[in-house]
Amino acid sequence: MQELKAARLEICAMLNQCQSCNLPLLHRRPGQKKRNNQFCATHCSFYREIQMKRRSMERLQIQRRAQLGVPRTGTMEPDEERVFVLS
């Protein structure tokens, strides 16, 4: 649990640092409010690190859910299989 919290805080710190970056804001269409993620992916030094941290955080979340006995989203337990009726 502590590892997951630390990973979340680390991502938040990186995103706060990334928000001060002006490069993506220079490369957006007029009227576009969102950041240009394609530009970030190729030019931002933090973007790849943030993506790696997010993946590791997702792995930690999956491990935690497995310890708690919560199934992964999208999977069905054998006793919960749905029967589809064709009409």
PDB file of N, CA and C in Angstrom:
ATOM      1  N   MET A   1       0.824  -1.189   0.000  1.00  0.00           N
ATOM      2  CA  MET A   1       0.000   0.000   0.000  1.00  0.00           C
ATOM      3  C   MET A   1       0.870   1.255   0.000  1.00  0.00           C
ATOM      4  N   GLN A   2       1.932   1.228   0.808  1.00  0.00           N
ATOM      5  CA  GLN A   2       2.830   2.379   0.870  1.00  0.00           C
ATOM      6  C   GLN A   2       3.542   2.599  -0.462  1.00  0.00           C
ATOM      7  N   GLU A   3       3.904   1.495  -1.136  1.00  0.00           N
ATOM      8  CA  GLU A   3       4.576   1.605  -2.440  1.00  0.00           C
ATOM      9  C   GLU A   3       3.660   2.271  -3.452  1.00  0.00           C
ATOM     10  N   LEU A   4       2.378   1.892  -3.423  1.00  0.00           N
ATOM     11  CA  LEU A   4       1.403   2.459  -4.348  1.00  0.00           C
ATOM     12  C   LEU A   4       1.222   3.951  -4.089  1.00  0.00           C
ATOM     13  N   LYS A   5       1.137   4.326  -2.821  1.00  0.00           N
ATOM     14  CA  LYS A   5       0.980   5.738  -2.459  1.00  0.00           C
ATOM     15  C   LYS A   5       2.215   6.536  -2.887  1.00  0.00           C
ATOM     16  N   ALA A   6       3.394   5.973  -2.670  1.00  0.00           N
ATOM     17  CA  ALA A   6       4.638   6.638  -3.059  1.00  0.00           C
ATOM     18  C   ALA A   6       4.711   6.808  -4.572  1.00  0.00           C
ATOM     19  N   ALA A   7       4.267   5.792  -5.320  1.00  0.00           N
ATOM     20  CA  ALA A   7       4.284   5.873  -6.784  1.00  0.00           C
ATOM     21  C   ALA A   7       3.334   6.966  -7.270  1.00  0.00           C
ATOM     22  N   ARG A   8       2.154   7.059  -6.649  1.00  0.00           N
ATOM     23  CA  ARG A   8       1.195   8.106  -7.027  1.00  0.00           C
ATOM     24  C   ARG A   8       1.757   9.495  -6.755  1.00  0.00           C
ATOM     25  N   LEU A   9       2.381   9.673  -5.593  1.00  0.00           N
ATOM     26  CA  LEU A   9       2.958  10.972  -5.252  1.00  0.00           C
ATOM     27  C   LEU A   9       4.099  11.340  -6.197  1.00  0.00           C
ATOM     28  N   GLU A  10       4.871  10.340  -6.591  1.00  0.00           N
ATOM     29  CA  GLU A  10       5.981  10.587  -7.516  1.00  0.00           C
ATOM     30  C   GLU A  10       5.462  11.038  -8.885  1.00  0.00           C
ATOM     31  N   ILE A  11       4.384  10.393  -9.352  1.00  0.00           N
ATOM     32  CA  ILE A  11       3.783  10.790 -10.631  1.00  0.00           C
ATOM     33  C   ILE A  11       3.232  12.207 -10.532  1.00  0.00           C
ATOM     34  N   CYS A  12       2.580  12.533  -9.415  1.00  0.00           N
ATOM     35  CA  CYS A  12       2.046  13.885  -9.228  1.00  0.00           C
ATOM     36  C   CYS A  12       3.164  14.923  -9.276  1.00  0.00           C
ATOM     37  N   ALA A  13       4.276  14.631  -8.622  1.00  0.00           N
ATOM     38  CA  ALA A  13       5.405  15.558  -8.626  1.00  0.00           C
ATOM     39  C   ALA A  13       5.947  15.748 -10.037  1.00  0.00           C
ATOM     40  N   MET A  14       6.031  14.657 -10.799  1.00  0.00           N
ATOM     41  CA  MET A  14       6.526  14.745 -12.172  1.00  0.00           C
ATOM     42  C   MET A  14       5.563  15.544 -13.042  1.00  0.00           C
ATOM     43  N   LEU A  15       4.254  15.335 -12.853  1.00  0.00           N
ATOM     44  CA  LEU A  15       3.275  16.079 -13.639  1.00  0.00           C
ATOM     45  C   LEU A  15       3.313  17.560 -13.301  1.00  0.00           C
ATOM     46  N   ASN A  16       3.511  17.897 -12.037  1.00  0.00           N
ATOM     47  CA  ASN A  16       3.621  19.303 -11.655  1.00  0.00           C
ATOM     48  C   ASN A  16       4.824  19.943 -12.315  1.00  0.00           C
ATOM     49  N   GLN A  17       5.902  19.193 -12.417  1.00  0.00           N
ATOM     50  CA  GLN A  17       7.099  19.695 -13.072  1.00  0.00           C
ATOM     51  C   GLN A  17       6.845  19.839 -14.574  1.00  0.00           C
ATOM     52  N   CYS A  18       6.080  18.905 -15.136  1.00  0.00           N
ATOM     53  CA  CYS A  18       5.796  18.913 -16.563  1.00  0.00           C
ATOM     54  C   CYS A  18       4.875  20.069 -16.936  1.00  0.00           C
ATOM     55  N   GLN A  19       3.980  20.487 -16.018  1.00  0.00           N
ATOM     56  CA  GLN A  19       3.060  21.572 -16.317  1.00  0.00           C
ATOM     57  C   GLN A  19       3.790  22.888 -16.547  1.00  0.00           C
ATOM     58  N   SER A  20       4.987  23.017 -15.990  1.00  0.00           N
ATOM     59  CA  SER A  20       5.738  24.252 -16.183  1.00  0.00           C
ATOM     60  C   SER A  20       6.439  24.280 -17.539  1.00  0.00           C
ATOM     61  N   CYS A  21       6.377  23.171 -18.269  1.00  0.00           N
ATOM     62  CA  CYS A  21       7.007  23.087 -19.586  1.00  0.00           C
ATOM     63  C   CYS A  21       6.173  23.847 -20.611  1.00  0.00           C
ATOM     64  N   ASN A  22       6.787  24.737 -21.361  1.00  0.00           N
ATOM     65  CA  ASN A  22       6.058  25.534 -22.348  1.00  0.00           C
ATOM     66  C   ASN A  22       6.082  24.929 -23.744  1.00  0.00           C
ATOM     67  N   LEU A  23       6.918  23.919 -23.972  1.00  0.00           N
ATOM     68  CA  LEU A  23       7.030  23.354 -25.311  1.00  0.00           C
ATOM     69  C   LEU A  23       5.706  22.848 -25.868  1.00  0.00           C
ATOM     70  N   PRO A  24       4.941  22.013 -25.128  1.00  0.00           N
ATOM     71  CA  PRO A  24       3.687  21.515 -25.704  1.00  0.00           C
ATOM     72  C   PRO A  24       2.683  22.626 -25.971  1.00  0.00           C
ATOM     73  N   LEU A  25       2.720  23.675 -25.152  1.00  0.00           N
ATOM     74  CA  LEU A  25       1.767  24.762 -25.331  1.00  0.00           C
ATOM     75  C   LEU A  25       2.065  25.565 -26.593  1.00  0.00           C
ATOM     76  N   LEU A  26       3.319  25.572 -27.003  1.00  0.00           N
ATOM     77  CA  LEU A  26       3.678  26.275 -28.233  1.00  0.00           C
ATOM     78  C   LEU A  26       3.213  25.509 -29.461  1.00  0.00           C
ATOM     79  N   HIS A  27       3.088  24.202 -29.329  1.00  0.00           N
ATOM     80  CA  HIS A  27       2.743  23.354 -30.471  1.00  0.00           C
ATOM     81  C   HIS A  27       1.322  22.833 -30.347  1.00  0.00           C
ATOM     82  N   ARG A  28       0.382  23.732 -30.308  1.00  0.00           N
ATOM     83  CA  ARG A  28      -1.030  23.352 -30.302  1.00  0.00           C
ATOM     84  C   ARG A  28      -1.770  24.221 -31.296  1.00  0.00           C
ATOM     85  N   ARG A  29      -2.884  23.694 -31.765  1.00  0.00           N
ATOM     86  CA  ARG A  29      -3.690  24.443 -32.718  1.00  0.00           C
ATOM     87  C   ARG A  29      -4.411  25.587 -32.013  1.00  0.00           C
ATOM     88  N   PRO A  30      -4.730  26.673 -32.716  1.00  0.00           N
ATOM     89  CA  PRO A  30      -5.459  27.781 -32.083  1.00  0.00           C
ATOM     90  C   PRO A  30      -6.783  27.289 -31.500  1.00  0.00           C
ATOM     91  N   GLY A  31      -7.061  27.668 -30.285  1.00  0.00           N
ATOM     92  CA  GLY A  31      -8.288  27.255 -29.626  1.00  0.00           C
ATOM     93  C   GLY A  31      -8.185  25.919 -28.919  1.00  0.00           C
ATOM     94  N   GLN A  32      -7.102  25.198 -29.133  1.00  0.00           N
ATOM     95  CA  GLN A  32      -6.924  23.890 -28.497  1.00  0.00           C
ATOM     96  C   GLN A  32      -6.400  24.108 -27.079  1.00  0.00           C
ATOM     97  N   LYS A  33      -7.115  23.574 -26.107  1.00  0.00           N
ATOM     98  CA  LYS A  33      -6.718  23.773 -24.716  1.00  0.00           C
ATOM     99  C   LYS A  33      -5.830  22.653 -24.207  1.00  0.00           C
ATOM    100  N   LYS A  34      -5.991  21.470 -24.790  1.00  0.00           N
ATOM    101  CA  LYS A  34      -5.228  20.322 -24.307  1.00  0.00           C
ATOM    102  C   LYS A  34      -3.796  20.352 -24.816  1.00  0.00           C
ATOM    103  N   ARG A  35      -2.959  19.709 -24.077  1.00  0.00           N
ATOM    104  CA  ARG A  35      -1.558  19.557 -24.431  1.00  0.00           C
ATOM    105  C   ARG A  35      -1.422  18.626 -25.642  1.00  0.00           C
ATOM    106  N   ASN A  36      -0.436  18.849 -26.457  1.00  0.00           N
ATOM    107  CA  ASN A  36      -0.182  17.997 -27.613  1.00  0.00           C
ATOM    108  C   ASN A  36       0.680  16.823 -27.151  1.00  0.00           C
ATOM    109  N   ASN A  37       0.027  15.698 -26.823  1.00  0.00           N
ATOM    110  CA  ASN A  37       0.760  14.559 -26.262  1.00  0.00           C
ATOM    111  C   ASN A  37       1.742  13.935 -27.240  1.00  0.00           C
ATOM    112  N   GLN A  38       1.442  14.021 -28.528  1.00  0.00           N
ATOM    113  CA  GLN A  38       2.378  13.468 -29.509  1.00  0.00           C
ATOM    114  C   GLN A  38       3.679  14.267 -29.474  1.00  0.00           C
ATOM    115  N   PHE A  39       3.561  15.574 -29.328  1.00  0.00           N
ATOM    116  CA  PHE A  39       4.755  16.405 -29.222  1.00  0.00           C
ATOM    117  C   PHE A  39       5.498  16.090 -27.925  1.00  0.00           C
ATOM    118  N   CYS A  40       4.735  15.912 -26.831  1.00  0.00           N
ATOM    119  CA  CYS A  40       5.355  15.565 -25.540  1.00  0.00           C
ATOM    120  C   CYS A  40       6.140  14.262 -25.654  1.00  0.00           C
ATOM    121  N   ALA A  41       5.546  13.280 -26.331  1.00  0.00           N
ATOM    122  CA  ALA A  41       6.167  11.960 -26.428  1.00  0.00           C
ATOM    123  C   ALA A  41       7.509  12.019 -27.140  1.00  0.00           C
ATOM    124  N   THR A  42       7.669  12.961 -28.054  1.00  0.00           N
ATOM    125  CA  THR A  42       8.913  13.026 -28.814  1.00  0.00           C
ATOM    126  C   THR A  42       9.906  14.040 -28.250  1.00  0.00           C
ATOM    127  N   HIS A  43       9.423  15.068 -27.549  1.00  0.00           N
ATOM    128  CA  HIS A  43      10.322  16.126 -27.099  1.00  0.00           C
ATOM    129  C   HIS A  43      10.472  16.261 -25.584  1.00  0.00           C
ATOM    130  N   CYS A  44       9.504  15.778 -24.817  1.00  0.00           N
ATOM    131  CA  CYS A  44       9.532  15.976 -23.366  1.00  0.00           C
ATOM    132  C   CYS A  44      10.365  14.893 -22.687  1.00  0.00           C
ATOM    133  N   SER A  45      11.287  15.306 -21.838  1.00  0.00           N
ATOM    134  CA  SER A  45      12.140  14.334 -21.144  1.00  0.00           C
ATOM    135  C   SER A  45      11.374  13.584 -20.059  1.00  0.00           C
ATOM    136  N   PHE A  46      10.320  14.186 -19.524  1.00  0.00           N
ATOM    137  CA  PHE A  46       9.566  13.542 -18.453  1.00  0.00           C
ATOM    138  C   PHE A  46       8.495  12.598 -18.971  1.00  0.00           C
ATOM    139  N   TYR A  47       8.070  12.748 -20.213  1.00  0.00           N
ATOM    140  CA  TYR A  47       6.911  11.999 -20.705  1.00  0.00           C
ATOM    141  C   TYR A  47       7.121  10.491 -20.609  1.00  0.00           C
ATOM    142  N   ARG A  48       8.270  10.031 -21.093  1.00  0.00           N
ATOM    143  CA  ARG A  48       8.539   8.589 -21.056  1.00  0.00           C
ATOM    144  C   ARG A  48       8.646   8.084 -19.621  1.00  0.00           C
ATOM    145  N   GLU A  49       9.282   8.875 -18.763  1.00  0.00           N
ATOM    146  CA  GLU A  49       9.404   8.483 -17.361  1.00  0.00           C
ATOM    147  C   GLU A  49       8.031   8.388 -16.704  1.00  0.00           C
ATOM    148  N   ILE A  50       7.162   9.341 -17.014  1.00  0.00           N
ATOM    149  CA  ILE A  50       5.814   9.328 -16.447  1.00  0.00           C
ATOM    150  C   ILE A  50       5.062   8.088 -16.910  1.00  0.00           C
ATOM    151  N   GLN A  51       5.191   7.741 -18.195  1.00  0.00           N
ATOM    152  CA  GLN A  51       4.512   6.554 -18.714  1.00  0.00           C
ATOM    153  C   GLN A  51       5.021   5.287 -18.025  1.00  0.00           C
ATOM    154  N   MET A  52       6.324   5.194 -17.810  1.00  0.00           N
ATOM    155  CA  MET A  52       6.894   4.031 -17.128  1.00  0.00           C
ATOM    156  C   MET A  52       6.393   3.953 -15.684  1.00  0.00           C
ATOM    157  N   LYS A  53       6.333   5.104 -15.011  1.00  0.00           N
ATOM    158  CA  LYS A  53       5.840   5.133 -13.631  1.00  0.00           C
ATOM    159  C   LYS A  53       4.375   4.721 -13.579  1.00  0.00           C
ATOM    160  N   ARG A  54       3.578   5.171 -14.556  1.00  0.00           N
ATOM    161  CA  ARG A  54       2.162   4.802 -14.589  1.00  0.00           C
ATOM    162  C   ARG A  54       1.996   3.295 -14.765  1.00  0.00           C
ATOM    163  N   ARG A  55       2.814   2.709 -15.635  1.00  0.00           N
ATOM    164  CA  ARG A  55       2.740   1.259 -15.841  1.00  0.00           C
ATOM    165  C   ARG A  55       3.100   0.505 -14.563  1.00  0.00           C
ATOM    166  N   SER A  56       4.150   0.955 -13.889  1.00  0.00           N
ATOM    167  CA  SER A  56       4.533   0.276 -12.645  1.00  0.00           C
ATOM    168  C   SER A  56       3.459   0.468 -11.575  1.00  0.00           C
ATOM    169  N   MET A  57       2.809   1.644 -11.553  1.00  0.00           N
ATOM    170  CA  MET A  57       1.733   1.877 -10.598  1.00  0.00           C
ATOM    171  C   MET A  57       0.543   0.966 -10.900  1.00  0.00           C
ATOM    172  N   GLU A  58       0.238   0.775 -12.187  1.00  0.00           N
ATOM    173  CA  GLU A  58      -0.851  -0.128 -12.565  1.00  0.00           C
ATOM    174  C   GLU A  58      -0.543  -1.557 -12.124  1.00  0.00           C
ATOM    175  N   ARG A  59       0.725  -1.976 -12.270  1.00  0.00           N
ATOM    176  CA  ARG A  59       1.115  -3.311 -11.809  1.00  0.00           C
ATOM    177  C   ARG A  59       0.923  -3.449 -10.300  1.00  0.00           C
ATOM    178  N   LEU A  60       1.300  -2.405  -9.559  1.00  0.00           N
ATOM    179  CA  LEU A  60       1.118  -2.432  -8.107  1.00  0.00           C
ATOM    180  C   LEU A  60      -0.362  -2.510  -7.742  1.00  0.00           C
ATOM    181  N   GLN A  61      -1.208  -1.779  -8.492  1.00  0.00           N
ATOM    182  CA  GLN A  61      -2.646  -1.819  -8.229  1.00  0.00           C
ATOM    183  C   GLN A  61      -3.207  -3.214  -8.487  1.00  0.00           C
ATOM    184  N   ILE A  62      -2.759  -3.850  -9.568  1.00  0.00           N
ATOM    185  CA  ILE A  62      -3.227  -5.201  -9.893  1.00  0.00           C
ATOM    186  C   ILE A  62      -2.798  -6.180  -8.806  1.00  0.00           C
ATOM    187  N   GLN A  63      -1.547  -6.052  -8.331  1.00  0.00           N
ATOM    188  CA  GLN A  63      -1.069  -6.926  -7.262  1.00  0.00           C
ATOM    189  C   GLN A  63      -1.883  -6.722  -5.986  1.00  0.00           C
ATOM    190  N   ARG A  64      -2.183  -5.464  -5.679  1.00  0.00           N
ATOM    191  CA  ARG A  64      -2.961  -5.165  -4.471  1.00  0.00           C
ATOM    192  C   ARG A  64      -4.369  -5.740  -4.576  1.00  0.00           C
ATOM    193  N   ARG A  65      -4.988  -5.586  -5.746  1.00  0.00           N
ATOM    194  CA  ARG A  65      -6.331  -6.137  -5.938  1.00  0.00           C
ATOM    195  C   ARG A  65      -6.317  -7.660  -5.823  1.00  0.00           C
ATOM    196  N   ALA A  66      -5.264  -8.277  -6.329  1.00  0.00           N
ATOM    197  CA  ALA A  66      -5.156  -9.734  -6.241  1.00  0.00           C
ATOM    198  C   ALA A  66      -5.040 -10.171  -4.781  1.00  0.00           C
ATOM    199  N   GLN A  67      -4.293  -9.403  -3.985  1.00  0.00           N
ATOM    200  CA  GLN A  67      -4.169  -9.726  -2.565  1.00  0.00           C
ATOM    201  C   GLN A  67      -5.503  -9.572  -1.844  1.00  0.00           C
ATOM    202  N   LEU A  68      -6.296  -8.588  -2.275  1.00  0.00           N
ATOM    203  CA  LEU A  68      -7.603  -8.360  -1.649  1.00  0.00           C
ATOM    204  C   LEU A  68      -8.669  -9.311  -2.176  1.00  0.00           C
ATOM    205  N   GLY A  69      -8.353 -10.023  -3.255  1.00  0.00           N
ATOM    206  CA  GLY A  69      -9.308 -10.966  -3.833  1.00  0.00           C
ATOM    207  C   GLY A  69     -10.272 -10.334  -4.817  1.00  0.00           C
ATOM    208  N   VAL A  70      -9.965  -9.130  -5.285  1.00  0.00           N
ATOM    209  CA  VAL A  70     -10.817  -8.449  -6.260  1.00  0.00           C
ATOM    210  C   VAL A  70     -10.347  -8.848  -7.652  1.00  0.00           C
ATOM    211  N   PRO A  71     -11.241  -9.372  -8.504  1.00  0.00           N
ATOM    212  CA  PRO A  71     -10.815  -9.771  -9.852  1.00  0.00           C
ATOM    213  C   PRO A  71     -10.475  -8.553 -10.709  1.00  0.00           C
ATOM    214  N   ARG A  72      -9.623  -8.772 -11.676  1.00  0.00           N
ATOM    215  CA  ARG A  72      -9.277  -7.691 -12.607  1.00  0.00           C
ATOM    216  C   ARG A  72     -10.498  -7.312 -13.418  1.00  0.00           C
ATOM    217  N   THR A  73     -10.580  -6.069 -13.808  1.00  0.00           N
ATOM    218  CA  THR A  73     -11.718  -5.619 -14.603  1.00  0.00           C
ATOM    219  C   THR A  73     -11.720  -6.319 -15.944  1.00  0.00           C
ATOM    220  N   GLY A  74     -12.891  -6.699 -16.388  1.00  0.00           N
ATOM    221  CA  GLY A  74     -13.010  -7.359 -17.677  1.00  0.00           C
ATOM    222  C   GLY A  74     -12.948  -8.865 -17.587  1.00  0.00           C
ATOM    223  N   THR A  75     -12.612  -9.390 -16.425  1.00  0.00           N
ATOM    224  CA  THR A  75     -12.563 -10.845 -16.286  1.00  0.00           C
ATOM    225  C   THR A  75     -13.775 -11.308 -15.499  1.00  0.00           C
ATOM    226  N   MET A  76     -14.233 -12.495 -15.808  1.00  0.00           N
ATOM    227  CA  MET A  76     -15.373 -13.055 -15.093  1.00  0.00           C
ATOM    228  C   MET A  76     -14.926 -14.290 -14.335  1.00  0.00           C
ATOM    229  N   GLU A  77     -15.414 -14.423 -13.151  1.00  0.00           N
ATOM    230  CA  GLU A  77     -15.139 -15.620 -12.364  1.00  0.00           C
ATOM    231  C   GLU A  77     -15.910 -16.782 -12.985  1.00  0.00           C
ATOM    232  N   PRO A  78     -15.432 -18.019 -12.839  1.00  0.00           N
ATOM    233  CA  PRO A  78     -16.132 -19.164 -13.447  1.00  0.00           C
ATOM    234  C   PRO A  78     -17.592 -19.277 -13.016  1.00  0.00           C
ATOM    235  N   ASP A  79     -17.894 -18.939 -11.752  1.00  0.00           N
ATOM    236  CA  ASP A  79     -19.280 -19.054 -11.307  1.00  0.00           C
ATOM    237  C   ASP A  79     -20.133 -17.864 -11.735  1.00  0.00           C
ATOM    238  N   GLU A  80     -19.498 -16.843 -12.290  1.00  0.00           N
ATOM    239  CA  GLU A  80     -20.233 -15.656 -12.722  1.00  0.00           C
ATOM    240  C   GLU A  80     -20.409 -15.591 -14.237  1.00  0.00           C
ATOM    241  N   GLU A  81     -20.120 -16.671 -14.932  1.00  0.00           N
ATOM    242  CA  GLU A  81     -20.232 -16.648 -16.388  1.00  0.00           C
ATOM    243  C   GLU A  81     -21.668 -16.355 -16.790  1.00  0.00           C
ATOM    244  N   ARG A  82     -21.797 -15.505 -17.758  1.00  0.00           N
ATOM    245  CA  ARG A  82     -23.126 -15.123 -18.214  1.00  0.00           C
ATOM    246  C   ARG A  82     -23.555 -16.016 -19.363  1.00  0.00           C
ATOM    247  N   VAL A  83     -24.825 -16.284 -19.395  1.00  0.00           N
ATOM    248  CA  VAL A  83     -25.383 -17.084 -20.481  1.00  0.00           C
ATOM    249  C   VAL A  83     -26.040 -16.120 -21.451  1.00  0.00           C
ATOM    250  N   PHE A  84     -25.589 -16.138 -22.688  1.00  0.00           N
ATOM    251  CA  PHE A  84     -26.150 -15.252 -23.700  1.00  0.00           C
ATOM    252  C   PHE A  84     -27.279 -15.970 -24.424  1.00  0.00           C
ATOM    253  N   VAL A  85     -28.414 -15.306 -24.514  1.00  0.00           N
ATOM    254  CA  VAL A  85     -29.584 -15.886 -25.163  1.00  0.00           C
ATOM    255  C   VAL A  85     -29.738 -15.224 -26.519  1.00  0.00           C
ATOM    256  N   LEU A  86     -29.744 -16.035 -27.563  1.00  0.00           N
ATOM    257  CA  LEU A  86     -29.944 -15.505 -28.907  1.00  0.00           C
ATOM    258  C   LEU A  86     -31.434 -15.456 -29.195  1.00  0.00           C
ATOM    259  N   SER A  87     -31.904 -14.311 -29.636  1.00  0.00           N
ATOM    260  CA  SER A  87     -33.338 -14.221 -29.929  1.00  0.00           C
ATOM    261  C   SER A  87     -33.568 -13.943 -31.389  1.00  0.00           C
TER     262      SER A  87
END
